[in-house]
Short mmCIF file of N, CA and C in Angstrom, two decimals:
data_model
loop_
_atom_site.label_atom_id
_atom_site.label_comp_id
_atom_site.label_asym_id
_atom_site.label_seq_id
_atom_site.Cartn_x
_atom_site.Cartn_y
_atom_site.Cartn_z
N MET A 1 -0.44 53.09 -39.03
CA MET A 1 0.52 54.13 -38.77
C MET A 1 0.96 54.79 -40.09
N PHE A 2 1.15 53.96 -41.11
CA PHE A 2 1.57 54.45 -42.42
C PHE A 2 0.58 55.48 -42.95
N VAL A 3 -0.70 55.16 -42.89
CA VAL A 3 -1.75 56.04 -43.40
C VAL A 3 -1.83 57.33 -42.59
N VAL A 4 -1.66 57.24 -41.29
CA VAL A 4 -1.70 58.45 -40.45
C VAL A 4 -0.59 59.41 -40.85
N PHE A 5 0.62 58.89 -41.04
CA PHE A 5 1.73 59.74 -41.49
C PHE A 5 1.41 60.36 -42.85
N LEU A 6 0.88 59.56 -43.78
CA LEU A 6 0.55 60.09 -45.10
C LEU A 6 -0.48 61.21 -45.01
N LEU A 7 -1.49 61.03 -44.17
CA LEU A 7 -2.51 62.07 -44.00
C LEU A 7 -1.94 63.35 -43.41
N VAL A 8 -1.15 63.22 -42.36
CA VAL A 8 -0.57 64.40 -41.71
C VAL A 8 0.34 65.16 -42.68
N ILE A 9 1.20 64.43 -43.37
CA ILE A 9 2.12 65.06 -44.32
C ILE A 9 1.34 65.74 -45.44
N SER A 10 0.31 65.09 -45.96
CA SER A 10 -0.49 65.65 -47.05
C SER A 10 -1.22 66.91 -46.64
N ILE A 11 -1.84 66.89 -45.49
CA ILE A 11 -2.61 68.06 -45.03
C ILE A 11 -1.70 69.25 -44.80
N ILE A 12 -0.58 69.02 -44.13
CA ILE A 12 0.35 70.13 -43.88
C ILE A 12 0.91 70.66 -45.19
N ASP A 13 1.28 69.78 -46.11
CA ASP A 13 1.83 70.23 -47.39
C ASP A 13 0.79 71.00 -48.19
N TYR A 14 -0.43 70.52 -48.21
CA TYR A 14 -1.48 71.22 -48.96
C TYR A 14 -1.75 72.60 -48.36
N ASP A 15 -1.83 72.69 -47.04
CA ASP A 15 -2.16 73.96 -46.38
C ASP A 15 -1.00 74.95 -46.33
N TYR A 16 0.22 74.45 -46.10
CA TYR A 16 1.35 75.34 -45.84
C TYR A 16 2.52 75.19 -46.80
N GLN A 17 2.43 74.26 -47.76
CA GLN A 17 3.52 73.98 -48.69
C GLN A 17 4.81 73.62 -47.95
N LEU A 18 4.67 72.83 -46.89
CA LEU A 18 5.81 72.37 -46.09
C LEU A 18 5.66 70.88 -45.80
N ILE A 19 6.76 70.19 -45.87
CA ILE A 19 6.82 68.82 -45.37
C ILE A 19 7.91 68.85 -44.30
N LEU A 20 7.49 68.73 -43.07
CA LEU A 20 8.36 68.97 -41.92
C LEU A 20 9.34 67.82 -41.68
N ASP A 21 10.61 68.19 -41.46
CA ASP A 21 11.64 67.19 -41.18
C ASP A 21 11.33 66.38 -39.93
N LYS A 22 10.78 67.03 -38.89
CA LYS A 22 10.53 66.30 -37.65
C LYS A 22 9.47 65.22 -37.84
N ILE A 23 8.57 65.38 -38.77
CA ILE A 23 7.60 64.32 -39.08
C ILE A 23 8.27 63.25 -39.94
N LEU A 24 9.07 63.68 -40.92
CA LEU A 24 9.71 62.73 -41.81
C LEU A 24 10.71 61.83 -41.07
N ILE A 25 11.38 62.37 -40.08
CA ILE A 25 12.33 61.55 -39.31
C ILE A 25 11.60 60.41 -38.61
N TRP A 26 10.48 60.74 -37.96
CA TRP A 26 9.71 59.70 -37.27
C TRP A 26 9.08 58.72 -38.27
N PHE A 27 8.68 59.24 -39.40
CA PHE A 27 8.13 58.39 -40.46
C PHE A 27 9.19 57.40 -40.94
N ALA A 28 10.40 57.88 -41.15
CA ALA A 28 11.50 57.02 -41.61
C ALA A 28 11.87 55.99 -40.55
N ILE A 29 11.97 56.41 -39.31
CA ILE A 29 12.29 55.48 -38.22
C ILE A 29 11.23 54.39 -38.11
N ALA A 30 9.97 54.79 -38.17
CA ALA A 30 8.88 53.81 -38.10
C ALA A 30 8.96 52.83 -39.26
N GLY A 31 9.32 53.31 -40.45
CA GLY A 31 9.45 52.43 -41.61
C GLY A 31 10.55 51.40 -41.42
N VAL A 32 11.68 51.84 -40.90
CA VAL A 32 12.81 50.92 -40.66
C VAL A 32 12.41 49.88 -39.61
N ILE A 33 11.81 50.34 -38.52
CA ILE A 33 11.39 49.41 -37.47
C ILE A 33 10.38 48.41 -38.00
N PHE A 34 9.38 48.91 -38.70
CA PHE A 34 8.34 48.02 -39.23
C PHE A 34 8.93 46.98 -40.16
N ASN A 35 9.76 47.43 -41.08
CA ASN A 35 10.27 46.52 -42.10
C ASN A 35 11.33 45.56 -41.61
N THR A 36 12.15 45.97 -40.66
CA THR A 36 13.22 45.09 -40.21
C THR A 36 12.78 44.17 -39.07
N LEU A 37 11.97 44.67 -38.16
CA LEU A 37 11.59 43.87 -37.00
C LEU A 37 10.28 43.11 -37.19
N ILE A 38 9.33 43.69 -37.85
CA ILE A 38 8.00 43.08 -37.96
C ILE A 38 7.83 42.36 -39.30
N ASN A 39 8.21 43.03 -40.38
CA ASN A 39 7.96 42.52 -41.72
C ASN A 39 9.10 41.66 -42.27
N ASN A 40 10.25 41.65 -41.59
CA ASN A 40 11.44 40.89 -42.01
C ASN A 40 11.86 41.19 -43.45
N THR A 41 11.76 42.44 -43.84
CA THR A 41 12.17 42.87 -45.18
C THR A 41 13.69 42.90 -45.25
N ILE A 42 14.21 42.65 -46.42
CA ILE A 42 15.66 42.73 -46.63
C ILE A 42 16.08 44.20 -46.52
N VAL A 43 17.02 44.48 -45.65
CA VAL A 43 17.44 45.85 -45.37
C VAL A 43 17.96 46.53 -46.62
N LEU A 44 18.66 45.82 -47.45
CA LEU A 44 19.20 46.40 -48.68
C LEU A 44 18.08 46.91 -49.59
N ASP A 45 16.95 46.22 -49.61
CA ASP A 45 15.82 46.63 -50.45
C ASP A 45 15.27 47.98 -50.00
N ILE A 46 15.09 48.17 -48.69
CA ILE A 46 14.55 49.45 -48.24
C ILE A 46 15.58 50.57 -48.38
N LEU A 47 16.85 50.24 -48.22
CA LEU A 47 17.89 51.26 -48.43
C LEU A 47 17.93 51.71 -49.89
N TRP A 48 17.86 50.75 -50.82
CA TRP A 48 17.83 51.11 -52.25
C TRP A 48 16.56 51.88 -52.58
N GLY A 49 15.45 51.52 -51.96
CA GLY A 49 14.20 52.26 -52.17
C GLY A 49 14.34 53.69 -51.72
N SER A 50 14.97 53.89 -50.58
CA SER A 50 15.17 55.23 -50.05
C SER A 50 16.09 56.06 -50.95
N VAL A 51 17.19 55.45 -51.35
CA VAL A 51 18.15 56.15 -52.22
C VAL A 51 17.51 56.49 -53.56
N ALA A 52 16.84 55.52 -54.16
CA ALA A 52 16.22 55.74 -55.48
C ALA A 52 15.15 56.82 -55.42
N GLY A 53 14.27 56.72 -54.43
CA GLY A 53 13.20 57.72 -54.31
C GLY A 53 13.72 59.12 -54.12
N GLY A 54 14.67 59.28 -53.21
CA GLY A 54 15.23 60.60 -52.97
C GLY A 54 16.07 61.11 -54.13
N ALA A 55 16.88 60.22 -54.71
CA ALA A 55 17.79 60.63 -55.78
C ALA A 55 17.05 61.07 -57.04
N ILE A 56 16.01 60.36 -57.40
CA ILE A 56 15.27 60.71 -58.62
C ILE A 56 14.64 62.09 -58.47
N LEU A 57 14.00 62.35 -57.34
CA LEU A 57 13.40 63.68 -57.14
C LEU A 57 14.47 64.76 -56.98
N PHE A 58 15.62 64.39 -56.40
CA PHE A 58 16.71 65.35 -56.29
C PHE A 58 17.21 65.76 -57.67
N LEU A 59 17.34 64.79 -58.58
CA LEU A 59 17.76 65.10 -59.95
C LEU A 59 16.74 65.98 -60.65
N ILE A 60 15.46 65.70 -60.43
CA ILE A 60 14.41 66.54 -61.02
C ILE A 60 14.52 67.96 -60.47
N ALA A 61 14.77 68.09 -59.18
CA ALA A 61 14.91 69.42 -58.57
C ALA A 61 16.10 70.17 -59.17
N LEU A 62 17.20 69.46 -59.40
CA LEU A 62 18.38 70.10 -60.01
C LEU A 62 18.10 70.52 -61.45
N LEU A 63 17.47 69.63 -62.21
CA LEU A 63 17.21 69.92 -63.62
C LEU A 63 16.17 71.03 -63.82
N THR A 64 15.21 71.11 -62.91
CA THR A 64 14.16 72.12 -63.04
C THR A 64 14.47 73.37 -62.22
N LYS A 65 15.61 73.39 -61.59
CA LYS A 65 16.05 74.54 -60.78
C LYS A 65 14.99 74.94 -59.75
N GLY A 66 14.58 73.95 -58.95
CA GLY A 66 13.65 74.23 -57.86
C GLY A 66 12.22 73.86 -58.13
N GLY A 67 11.95 73.15 -59.22
CA GLY A 67 10.59 72.73 -59.53
C GLY A 67 10.06 71.69 -58.56
N MET A 68 10.96 71.09 -57.81
CA MET A 68 10.59 70.08 -56.82
C MET A 68 11.19 70.53 -55.50
N GLY A 69 10.39 70.49 -54.44
CA GLY A 69 10.86 70.96 -53.14
C GLY A 69 11.68 69.92 -52.40
N GLY A 70 12.47 70.40 -51.47
CA GLY A 70 13.29 69.52 -50.64
C GLY A 70 12.47 68.59 -49.79
N GLY A 71 11.30 69.03 -49.35
CA GLY A 71 10.43 68.17 -48.56
C GLY A 71 9.94 66.98 -49.35
N ASP A 72 9.64 67.19 -50.63
CA ASP A 72 9.21 66.10 -51.50
C ASP A 72 10.32 65.07 -51.66
N ILE A 73 11.55 65.55 -51.79
CA ILE A 73 12.71 64.67 -51.95
C ILE A 73 12.86 63.80 -50.70
N LYS A 74 12.82 64.43 -49.54
CA LYS A 74 12.97 63.69 -48.28
C LYS A 74 11.77 62.77 -48.02
N PHE A 75 10.59 63.20 -48.44
CA PHE A 75 9.39 62.37 -48.30
C PHE A 75 9.56 61.08 -49.09
N MET A 76 10.02 61.18 -50.33
CA MET A 76 10.21 59.98 -51.15
C MET A 76 11.32 59.09 -50.57
N ALA A 77 12.36 59.70 -50.03
CA ALA A 77 13.43 58.91 -49.40
C ALA A 77 12.87 58.14 -48.20
N ALA A 78 12.05 58.80 -47.38
CA ALA A 78 11.44 58.13 -46.23
C ALA A 78 10.47 57.04 -46.67
N LEU A 79 9.72 57.30 -47.73
CA LEU A 79 8.80 56.29 -48.26
C LEU A 79 9.55 55.04 -48.72
N GLY A 80 10.74 55.24 -49.26
CA GLY A 80 11.55 54.10 -49.69
C GLY A 80 11.85 53.15 -48.55
N LEU A 81 11.95 53.69 -47.34
CA LEU A 81 12.21 52.85 -46.17
C LEU A 81 10.98 52.04 -45.77
N TRP A 82 9.83 52.45 -46.23
CA TRP A 82 8.59 51.70 -46.00
C TRP A 82 8.31 50.73 -47.13
N LEU A 83 8.56 51.16 -48.37
CA LEU A 83 8.07 50.43 -49.53
C LEU A 83 9.09 49.53 -50.21
N GLY A 84 10.36 49.79 -50.05
CA GLY A 84 11.37 49.04 -50.79
C GLY A 84 11.50 49.59 -52.21
N LEU A 85 12.43 49.04 -52.96
CA LEU A 85 12.78 49.61 -54.26
C LEU A 85 11.64 49.55 -55.28
N LYS A 86 11.06 48.37 -55.50
CA LYS A 86 10.04 48.24 -56.55
C LYS A 86 8.83 49.13 -56.28
N LEU A 87 8.32 49.10 -55.06
CA LEU A 87 7.13 49.89 -54.76
C LEU A 87 7.43 51.38 -54.70
N THR A 88 8.66 51.75 -54.37
CA THR A 88 9.05 53.16 -54.40
C THR A 88 9.05 53.67 -55.84
N LEU A 89 9.60 52.88 -56.75
CA LEU A 89 9.59 53.29 -58.16
C LEU A 89 8.17 53.37 -58.70
N LEU A 90 7.32 52.42 -58.30
CA LEU A 90 5.92 52.48 -58.70
C LEU A 90 5.25 53.73 -58.12
N THR A 91 5.55 54.04 -56.88
CA THR A 91 4.99 55.24 -56.24
C THR A 91 5.41 56.50 -56.99
N LEU A 92 6.65 56.57 -57.39
CA LEU A 92 7.11 57.73 -58.18
C LEU A 92 6.31 57.86 -59.47
N PHE A 93 6.20 56.76 -60.20
CA PHE A 93 5.45 56.78 -61.45
C PHE A 93 4.00 57.21 -61.22
N LEU A 94 3.34 56.56 -60.26
CA LEU A 94 1.94 56.88 -59.99
C LEU A 94 1.77 58.31 -59.50
N SER A 95 2.73 58.82 -58.73
CA SER A 95 2.60 60.19 -58.22
C SER A 95 2.65 61.21 -59.36
N PHE A 96 3.45 60.94 -60.38
CA PHE A 96 3.49 61.85 -61.53
C PHE A 96 2.19 61.77 -62.34
N VAL A 97 1.67 60.57 -62.50
CA VAL A 97 0.40 60.41 -63.23
C VAL A 97 -0.74 61.07 -62.46
N ILE A 98 -0.85 60.74 -61.18
CA ILE A 98 -1.91 61.31 -60.34
C ILE A 98 -1.73 62.82 -60.20
N GLY A 99 -0.49 63.25 -60.04
CA GLY A 99 -0.21 64.69 -59.93
C GLY A 99 -0.58 65.44 -61.19
N GLY A 100 -0.30 64.85 -62.34
CA GLY A 100 -0.67 65.50 -63.61
C GLY A 100 -2.17 65.61 -63.77
N ILE A 101 -2.87 64.53 -63.50
CA ILE A 101 -4.33 64.54 -63.61
C ILE A 101 -4.93 65.49 -62.58
N GLY A 102 -4.44 65.39 -61.34
CA GLY A 102 -4.95 66.25 -60.28
C GLY A 102 -4.71 67.73 -60.55
N SER A 103 -3.53 68.04 -61.05
CA SER A 103 -3.21 69.44 -61.37
C SER A 103 -4.10 69.96 -62.49
N LEU A 104 -4.33 69.14 -63.52
CA LEU A 104 -5.22 69.55 -64.60
C LEU A 104 -6.63 69.82 -64.08
N LEU A 105 -7.10 68.97 -63.18
CA LEU A 105 -8.43 69.17 -62.60
C LEU A 105 -8.49 70.45 -61.77
N LEU A 106 -7.45 70.69 -60.96
CA LEU A 106 -7.42 71.92 -60.16
C LEU A 106 -7.42 73.17 -61.04
N LEU A 107 -6.71 73.10 -62.15
CA LEU A 107 -6.68 74.23 -63.08
C LEU A 107 -8.00 74.36 -63.83
N ALA A 108 -8.54 73.24 -64.29
CA ALA A 108 -9.80 73.28 -65.05
C ALA A 108 -10.97 73.77 -64.20
N LEU A 109 -10.96 73.40 -62.93
CA LEU A 109 -12.04 73.82 -62.03
C LEU A 109 -11.77 75.20 -61.40
N LYS A 110 -10.66 75.79 -61.81
CA LYS A 110 -10.26 77.12 -61.35
C LYS A 110 -10.07 77.20 -59.84
N ILE A 111 -9.70 76.06 -59.25
CA ILE A 111 -9.34 76.04 -57.83
C ILE A 111 -7.93 76.62 -57.68
N LYS A 112 -7.09 76.37 -58.66
CA LYS A 112 -5.73 76.92 -58.73
C LYS A 112 -5.55 77.59 -60.08
N GLY A 113 -4.69 78.62 -60.08
CA GLY A 113 -4.35 79.29 -61.32
C GLY A 113 -3.02 78.77 -61.85
N ARG A 114 -2.69 79.17 -63.08
CA ARG A 114 -1.45 78.69 -63.71
C ARG A 114 -0.20 79.07 -62.95
N LYS A 115 -0.23 80.17 -62.23
CA LYS A 115 0.96 80.62 -61.50
C LYS A 115 0.94 80.18 -60.04
N ASP A 116 -0.14 79.52 -59.62
CA ASP A 116 -0.25 79.06 -58.23
C ASP A 116 0.64 77.84 -57.99
N PHE A 117 1.09 77.72 -56.76
CA PHE A 117 1.87 76.57 -56.33
C PHE A 117 0.92 75.42 -56.06
N ILE A 118 1.21 74.26 -56.62
CA ILE A 118 0.41 73.06 -56.35
C ILE A 118 1.33 72.07 -55.64
N PRO A 119 1.06 71.81 -54.36
CA PRO A 119 1.94 70.92 -53.60
C PRO A 119 1.91 69.49 -54.16
N PHE A 120 3.08 68.86 -54.20
CA PHE A 120 3.21 67.53 -54.77
C PHE A 120 3.05 66.44 -53.71
N GLY A 121 3.25 66.79 -52.45
CA GLY A 121 3.19 65.82 -51.35
C GLY A 121 1.90 65.01 -51.30
N PRO A 122 0.73 65.65 -51.44
CA PRO A 122 -0.51 64.86 -51.43
C PRO A 122 -0.59 63.84 -52.57
N PHE A 123 -0.05 64.18 -53.72
CA PHE A 123 -0.05 63.24 -54.84
C PHE A 123 0.88 62.06 -54.55
N ILE A 124 2.02 62.35 -53.93
CA ILE A 124 2.94 61.28 -53.53
C ILE A 124 2.25 60.38 -52.51
N ALA A 125 1.53 60.98 -51.56
CA ALA A 125 0.87 60.20 -50.52
C ALA A 125 -0.20 59.28 -51.10
N VAL A 126 -1.01 59.78 -52.03
CA VAL A 126 -2.04 58.95 -52.67
C VAL A 126 -1.38 57.80 -53.43
N ALA A 127 -0.31 58.09 -54.14
CA ALA A 127 0.41 57.06 -54.89
C ALA A 127 1.02 56.02 -53.95
N ALA A 128 1.55 56.47 -52.82
CA ALA A 128 2.13 55.54 -51.85
C ALA A 128 1.06 54.64 -51.24
N PHE A 129 -0.11 55.20 -50.98
CA PHE A 129 -1.22 54.42 -50.44
C PHE A 129 -1.64 53.34 -51.44
N ILE A 130 -1.77 53.72 -52.69
CA ILE A 130 -2.13 52.75 -53.75
C ILE A 130 -1.05 51.68 -53.87
N SER A 131 0.21 52.11 -53.83
CA SER A 131 1.32 51.16 -53.94
C SER A 131 1.34 50.19 -52.77
N MET A 132 1.08 50.69 -51.58
CA MET A 132 1.09 49.83 -50.40
C MET A 132 -0.02 48.78 -50.50
N LEU A 133 -1.19 49.18 -50.97
CA LEU A 133 -2.32 48.25 -51.04
C LEU A 133 -2.26 47.32 -52.25
N TYR A 134 -1.94 47.88 -53.42
CA TYR A 134 -2.07 47.14 -54.67
C TYR A 134 -0.79 47.08 -55.50
N GLY A 135 0.32 47.52 -54.95
CA GLY A 135 1.55 47.65 -55.72
C GLY A 135 2.02 46.36 -56.37
N HIS A 136 2.04 45.28 -55.60
CA HIS A 136 2.52 44.03 -56.17
C HIS A 136 1.61 43.54 -57.29
N GLU A 137 0.31 43.73 -57.12
CA GLU A 137 -0.64 43.34 -58.17
C GLU A 137 -0.46 44.20 -59.42
N ILE A 138 -0.24 45.50 -59.23
CA ILE A 138 -0.03 46.41 -60.37
C ILE A 138 1.24 46.02 -61.12
N ILE A 139 2.31 45.74 -60.39
CA ILE A 139 3.57 45.35 -61.03
C ILE A 139 3.41 44.03 -61.77
N THR A 140 2.76 43.06 -61.16
CA THR A 140 2.53 41.75 -61.80
C THR A 140 1.70 41.93 -63.06
N TRP A 141 0.64 42.74 -62.98
CA TRP A 141 -0.21 43.00 -64.15
C TRP A 141 0.60 43.65 -65.26
N TYR A 142 1.40 44.65 -64.92
CA TYR A 142 2.18 45.37 -65.92
C TYR A 142 3.18 44.43 -66.59
N LEU A 143 3.87 43.63 -65.80
CA LEU A 143 4.87 42.73 -66.37
C LEU A 143 4.22 41.65 -67.23
N SER A 144 2.97 41.31 -66.95
CA SER A 144 2.29 40.31 -67.79
C SER A 144 1.94 40.86 -69.16
N LEU A 145 1.92 42.19 -69.29
CA LEU A 145 1.64 42.81 -70.58
C LEU A 145 2.85 42.78 -71.52
N LEU A 146 4.02 42.64 -70.94
CA LEU A 146 5.24 42.68 -71.75
C LEU A 146 5.49 41.43 -72.50
#
């Protein structure tokens, strides 16, 4: 279910530069149900993940005066309800890295121009997928380097 939501959100954002609230609401509800009833996740962890994910992108949107869309902010908040705090923060980091590399490739291959809008939702989705599959291993590996 997680992957289906990520695909739908990514395709719509790439094609129309929109992340629809009606999809995000169901995505968030599914995350809460999955984590509280099936996965037995600590509710405080997913709430902090939601707040952190949404708040960080909201601050970026304020500082860049619209450089980040409201759909991206709500998408990260909904992802927090699926991933919890640690994996949400990892998803944010990975989305910026993947987004930077992806944007450079789109510009270098002349698929997009410098003034073209490049949707961030697909980069968030790829990062969330990686975090869901390998997030704990990535965090453990990173902490072992310190």
